[in-house]
Each structure stands twice: as C-alpha cells, then as structure tokens.
Coordinates of N, CA and C in Angstrom, one line a residue:
X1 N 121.1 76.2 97.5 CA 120.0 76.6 98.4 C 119.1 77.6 97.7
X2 N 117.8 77.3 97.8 CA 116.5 77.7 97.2 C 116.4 79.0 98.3
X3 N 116.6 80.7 97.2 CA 116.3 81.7 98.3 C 114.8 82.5 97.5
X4 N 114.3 82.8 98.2 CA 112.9 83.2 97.5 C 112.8 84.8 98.4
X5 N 112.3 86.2 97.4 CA 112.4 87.0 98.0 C 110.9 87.8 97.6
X6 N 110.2 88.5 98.6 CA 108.8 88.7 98.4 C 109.1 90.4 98.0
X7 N 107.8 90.7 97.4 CA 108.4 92.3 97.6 C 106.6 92.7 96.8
X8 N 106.3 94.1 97.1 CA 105.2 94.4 96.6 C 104.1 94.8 97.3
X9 N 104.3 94.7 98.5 CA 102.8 94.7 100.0 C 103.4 96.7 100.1
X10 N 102.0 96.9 100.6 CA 102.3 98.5 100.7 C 100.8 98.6 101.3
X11 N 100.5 100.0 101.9 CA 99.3 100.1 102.2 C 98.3 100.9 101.0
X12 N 97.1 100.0 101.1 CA 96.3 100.3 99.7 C 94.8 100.8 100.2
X13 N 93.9 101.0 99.7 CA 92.6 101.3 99.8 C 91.8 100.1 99.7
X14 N 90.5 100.1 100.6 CA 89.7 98.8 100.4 C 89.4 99.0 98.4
X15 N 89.4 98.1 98.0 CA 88.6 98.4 96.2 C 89.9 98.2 95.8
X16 N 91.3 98.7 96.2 CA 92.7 99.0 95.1 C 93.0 97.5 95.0
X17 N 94.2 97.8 94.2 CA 94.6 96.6 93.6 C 96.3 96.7 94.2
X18 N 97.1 95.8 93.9 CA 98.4 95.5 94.2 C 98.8 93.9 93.4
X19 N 100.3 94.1 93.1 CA 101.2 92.8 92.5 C 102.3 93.0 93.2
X20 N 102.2 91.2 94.1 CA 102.8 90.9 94.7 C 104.0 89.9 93.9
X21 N 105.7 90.0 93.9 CA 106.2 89.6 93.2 C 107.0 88.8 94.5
X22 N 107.5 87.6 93.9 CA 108.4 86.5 94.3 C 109.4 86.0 93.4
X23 N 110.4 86.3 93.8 CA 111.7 86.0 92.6 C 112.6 84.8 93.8
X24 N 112.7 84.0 92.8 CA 113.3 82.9 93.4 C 114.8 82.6 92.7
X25 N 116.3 82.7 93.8 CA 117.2 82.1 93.1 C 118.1 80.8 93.7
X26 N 119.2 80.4 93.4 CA 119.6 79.3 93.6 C 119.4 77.8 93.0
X27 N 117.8 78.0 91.9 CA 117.6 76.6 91.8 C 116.8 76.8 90.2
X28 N 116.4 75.7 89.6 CA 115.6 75.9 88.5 C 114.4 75.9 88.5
X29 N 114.0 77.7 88.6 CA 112.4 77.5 89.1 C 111.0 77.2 88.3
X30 N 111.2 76.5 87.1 CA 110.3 75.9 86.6 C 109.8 74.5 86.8
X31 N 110.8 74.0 88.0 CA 110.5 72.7 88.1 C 110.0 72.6 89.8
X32 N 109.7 74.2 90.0 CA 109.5 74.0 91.1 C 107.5 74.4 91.6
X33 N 106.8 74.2 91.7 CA 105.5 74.3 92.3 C 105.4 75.7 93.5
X34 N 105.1 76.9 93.2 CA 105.0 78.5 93.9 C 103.8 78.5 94.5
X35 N 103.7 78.5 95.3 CA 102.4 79.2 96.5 C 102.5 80.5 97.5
X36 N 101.6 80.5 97.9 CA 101.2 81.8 98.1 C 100.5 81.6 99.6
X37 N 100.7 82.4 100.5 CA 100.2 82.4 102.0 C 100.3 83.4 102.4
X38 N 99.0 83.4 103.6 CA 99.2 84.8 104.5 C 98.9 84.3 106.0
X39 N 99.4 85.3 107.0 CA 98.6 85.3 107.7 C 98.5 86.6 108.3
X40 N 97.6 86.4 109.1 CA 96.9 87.9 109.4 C 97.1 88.0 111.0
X41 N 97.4 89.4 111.4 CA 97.2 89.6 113.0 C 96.6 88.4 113.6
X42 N 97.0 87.7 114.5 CA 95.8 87.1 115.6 C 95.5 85.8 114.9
X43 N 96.1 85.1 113.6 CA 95.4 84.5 112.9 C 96.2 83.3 112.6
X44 N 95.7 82.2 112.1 CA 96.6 81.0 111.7 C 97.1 81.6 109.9
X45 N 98.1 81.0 109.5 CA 98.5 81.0 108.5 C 97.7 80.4 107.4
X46 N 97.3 81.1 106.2 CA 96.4 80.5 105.0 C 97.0 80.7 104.1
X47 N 96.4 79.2 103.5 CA 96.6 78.9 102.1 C 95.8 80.1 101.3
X48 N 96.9 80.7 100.1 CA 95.9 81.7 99.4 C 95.9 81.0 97.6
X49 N 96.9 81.2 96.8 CA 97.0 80.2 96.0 C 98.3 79.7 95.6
X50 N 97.9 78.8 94.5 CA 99.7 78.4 93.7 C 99.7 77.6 92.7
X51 N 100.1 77.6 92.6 CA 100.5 77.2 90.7 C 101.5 76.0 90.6
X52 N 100.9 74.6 90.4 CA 101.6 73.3 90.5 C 102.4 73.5 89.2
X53 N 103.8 72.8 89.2 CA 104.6 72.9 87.9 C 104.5 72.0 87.1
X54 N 104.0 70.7 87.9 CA 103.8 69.7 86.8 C 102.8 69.5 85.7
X55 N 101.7 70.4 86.2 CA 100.7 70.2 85.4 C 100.3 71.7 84.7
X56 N 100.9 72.6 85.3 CA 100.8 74.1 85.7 C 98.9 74.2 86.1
X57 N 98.5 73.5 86.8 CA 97.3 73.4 87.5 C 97.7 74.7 88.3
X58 N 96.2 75.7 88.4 CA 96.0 77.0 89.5 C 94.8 76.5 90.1
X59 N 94.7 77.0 91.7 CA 94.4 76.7 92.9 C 94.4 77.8 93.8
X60 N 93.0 78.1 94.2 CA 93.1 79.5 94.7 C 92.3 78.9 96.2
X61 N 92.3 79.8 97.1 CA 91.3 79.7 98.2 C 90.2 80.6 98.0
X62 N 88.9 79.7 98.5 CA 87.5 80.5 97.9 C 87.8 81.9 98.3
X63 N 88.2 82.2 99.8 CA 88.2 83.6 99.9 C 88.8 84.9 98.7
X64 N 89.5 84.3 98.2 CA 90.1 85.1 96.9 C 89.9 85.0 95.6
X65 N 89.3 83.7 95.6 CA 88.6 83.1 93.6 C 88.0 84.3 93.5
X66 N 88.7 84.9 91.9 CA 87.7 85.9 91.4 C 88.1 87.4 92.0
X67 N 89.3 87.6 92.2 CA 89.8 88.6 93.0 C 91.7 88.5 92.6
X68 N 92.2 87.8 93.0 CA 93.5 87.5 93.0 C 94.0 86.5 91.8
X69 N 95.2 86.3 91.0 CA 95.4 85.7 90.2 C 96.8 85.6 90.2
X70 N 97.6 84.1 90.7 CA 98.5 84.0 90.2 C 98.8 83.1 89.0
X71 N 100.6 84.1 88.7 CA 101.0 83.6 87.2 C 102.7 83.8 87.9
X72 N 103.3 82.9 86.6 CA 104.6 82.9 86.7 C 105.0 83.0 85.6
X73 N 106.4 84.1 85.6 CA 107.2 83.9 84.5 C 108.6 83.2 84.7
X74 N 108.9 82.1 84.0 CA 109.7 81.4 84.1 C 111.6 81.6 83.6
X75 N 111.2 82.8 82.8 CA 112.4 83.0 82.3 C 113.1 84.5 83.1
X76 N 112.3 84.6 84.3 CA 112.7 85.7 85.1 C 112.8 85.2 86.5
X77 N 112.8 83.7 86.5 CA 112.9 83.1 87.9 C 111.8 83.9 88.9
X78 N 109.9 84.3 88.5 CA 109.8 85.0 89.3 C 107.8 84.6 89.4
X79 N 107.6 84.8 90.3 CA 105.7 84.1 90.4 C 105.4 86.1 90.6
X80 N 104.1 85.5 90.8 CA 103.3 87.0 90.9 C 102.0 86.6 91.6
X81 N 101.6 87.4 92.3 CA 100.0 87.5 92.7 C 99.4 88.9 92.7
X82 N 98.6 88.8 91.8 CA 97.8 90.4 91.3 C 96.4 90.1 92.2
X83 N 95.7 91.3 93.1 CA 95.2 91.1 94.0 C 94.3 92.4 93.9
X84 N 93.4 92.3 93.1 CA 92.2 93.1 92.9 C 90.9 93.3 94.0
X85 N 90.5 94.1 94.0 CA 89.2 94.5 94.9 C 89.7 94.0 96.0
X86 N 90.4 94.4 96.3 CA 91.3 94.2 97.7 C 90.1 94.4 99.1
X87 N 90.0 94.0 100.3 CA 89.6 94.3 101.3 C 89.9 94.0 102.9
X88 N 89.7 95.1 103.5 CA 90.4 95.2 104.7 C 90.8 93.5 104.9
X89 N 90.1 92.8 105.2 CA 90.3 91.0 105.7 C 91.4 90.7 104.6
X90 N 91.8 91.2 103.6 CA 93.1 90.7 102.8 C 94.1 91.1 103.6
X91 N 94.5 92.2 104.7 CA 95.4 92.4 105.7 C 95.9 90.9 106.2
X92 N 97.8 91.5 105.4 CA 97.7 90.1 106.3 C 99.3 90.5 105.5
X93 N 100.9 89.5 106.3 CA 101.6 89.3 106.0 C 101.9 88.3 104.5
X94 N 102.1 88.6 103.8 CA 101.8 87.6 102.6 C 103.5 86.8 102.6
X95 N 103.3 85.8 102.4 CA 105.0 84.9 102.4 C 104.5 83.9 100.9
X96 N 105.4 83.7 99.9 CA 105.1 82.8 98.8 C 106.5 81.7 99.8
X97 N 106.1 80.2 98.9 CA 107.1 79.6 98.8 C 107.2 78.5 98.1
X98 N 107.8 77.7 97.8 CA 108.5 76.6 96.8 C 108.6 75.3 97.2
X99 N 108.0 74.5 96.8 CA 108.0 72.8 97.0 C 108.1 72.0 95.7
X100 N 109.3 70.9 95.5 CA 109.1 70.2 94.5 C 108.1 68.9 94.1
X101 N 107.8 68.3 95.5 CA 107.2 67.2 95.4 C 105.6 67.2 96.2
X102 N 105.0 68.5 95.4 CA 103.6 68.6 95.7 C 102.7 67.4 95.4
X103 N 102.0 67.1 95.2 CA 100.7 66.6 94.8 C 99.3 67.8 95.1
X104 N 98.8 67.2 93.8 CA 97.0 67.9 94.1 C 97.0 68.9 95.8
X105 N 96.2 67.3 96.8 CA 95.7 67.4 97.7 C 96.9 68.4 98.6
X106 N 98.2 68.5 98.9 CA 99.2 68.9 99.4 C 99.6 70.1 99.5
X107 N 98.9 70.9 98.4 CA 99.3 72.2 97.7 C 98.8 73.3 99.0
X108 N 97.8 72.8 99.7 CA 97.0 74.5 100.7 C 97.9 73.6 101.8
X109 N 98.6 72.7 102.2 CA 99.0 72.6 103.0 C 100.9 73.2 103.1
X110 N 100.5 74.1 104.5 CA 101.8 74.7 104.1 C 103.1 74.0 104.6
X111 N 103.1 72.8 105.6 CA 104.2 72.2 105.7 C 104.6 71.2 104.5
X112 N 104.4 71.1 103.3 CA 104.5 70.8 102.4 C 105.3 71.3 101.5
X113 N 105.5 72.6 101.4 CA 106.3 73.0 101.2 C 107.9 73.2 101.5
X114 N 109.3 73.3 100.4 CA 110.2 73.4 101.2 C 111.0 74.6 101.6
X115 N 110.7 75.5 101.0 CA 111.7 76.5 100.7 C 110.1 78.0 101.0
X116 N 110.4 79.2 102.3 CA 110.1 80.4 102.2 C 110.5 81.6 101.9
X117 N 110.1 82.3 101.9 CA 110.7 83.8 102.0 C 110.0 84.7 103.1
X118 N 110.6 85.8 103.5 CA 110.8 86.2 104.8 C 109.2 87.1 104.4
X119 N 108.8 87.4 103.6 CA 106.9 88.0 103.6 C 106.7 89.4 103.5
X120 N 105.8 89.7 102.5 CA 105.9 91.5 102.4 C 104.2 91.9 103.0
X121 N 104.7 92.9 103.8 CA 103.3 92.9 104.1 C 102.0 94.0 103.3
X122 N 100.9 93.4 103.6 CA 100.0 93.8 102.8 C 99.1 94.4 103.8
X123 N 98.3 95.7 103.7 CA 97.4 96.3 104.7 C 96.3 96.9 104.1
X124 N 95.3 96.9 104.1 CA 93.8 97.3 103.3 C 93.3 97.7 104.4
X125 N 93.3 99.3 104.1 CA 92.6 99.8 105.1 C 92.6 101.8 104.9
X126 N 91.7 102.3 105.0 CA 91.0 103.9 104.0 C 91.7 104.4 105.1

C-alpha cells in the first residue's frame, strides 16, 4: 500500500517562498507519476502541478507557471514543490498524490489519481 506523507506548509508572507515535500513509501516511486493539489477555504479542489513518470513531462496550472516548480528525487522516494512569490490566493490546503496510469490529458484531473496524502497546509497572509 502506496502511503504518501506531505509536510512543509507553515504560515509565510505575501512575496516569501516555501518547499513543500512529499515522501512516498510502500511502492517504487519512480514509476509512479506525483501531483500536486490544493484547495482553498470555500473552494473546489485544484489542479496545481505534476510530473508524469513516463516521459518525466512537467505541467503546471497557469495560476502558478513561473512561480512554483516541481521536481523529484527519486533515490529519496520524495517529489517537492518550491513555491516562490507566494500570494495570499496560494492559501490553500496543499495534498500531493500518486497515479500509475496517467496519460497527458488525465494529469489536472484529480480522480485519476490513486494514492493521497492527508495535506499540509499553506497560508499567505502579512
């Protein structure tokens, strides 16, 4: 069983930065495709980005292109999302998780995924 554990959300300043880490055990996580979601008070769940394993293709949502960057290290069983120029509207519960049989189109969709973790939360706000 695929356990994925989030850690890294804290409260930050509009402008700061934060690295959000996801360590995944139980399974071999290079073969596995890591995404990244939030959602926010009051709000549906969003696609933010992820990193397909087959191709190692990255895929961000516009709201964060050019701000946020995930990467994974493979020999630490562990993904990352570094999250620059942060702003209040990045408030939000962040949850990564794990799917082996993504495709392209599939990836911002979050029931597509199989495996969560329980979400660290993130707050931007002076």
């Amino acid at each position: 069983q695929v356990q994925l554990t989030e850690s890294g959300g804290e409260l930050v300043q509009p402008g700061g930065s934060l690295r959000l880490s996801c360590a995944m055990s139980g399974r071999t996580f290079n073969r596995y495709t890591m995404g990244w979601f939030r959602r926010a008070p009051g709000k549906e769940r969003e696609f933010v980005a992820a990193h397909k394993w087959s191709d190692s293709s990255i895929h961000y949502a516009d709201s964060v292109k050019g701000r946020f960057t995930i990467s994974r290290d493979n020999a630490k069983n562990t993904m990352y999302l570094q999250m620059n120029s942060l702003k209040p509207e990045d408030t939000a519960v962040y949850n990564c998780a794990a799917g082996q049989r993504l495709i392209t189109s599939s990836l911002r969709n979050a029931g597509a995924y199989d495996f969560w973790g329980q979400g660290t939360q993130v707050t931007v706000s002076s």
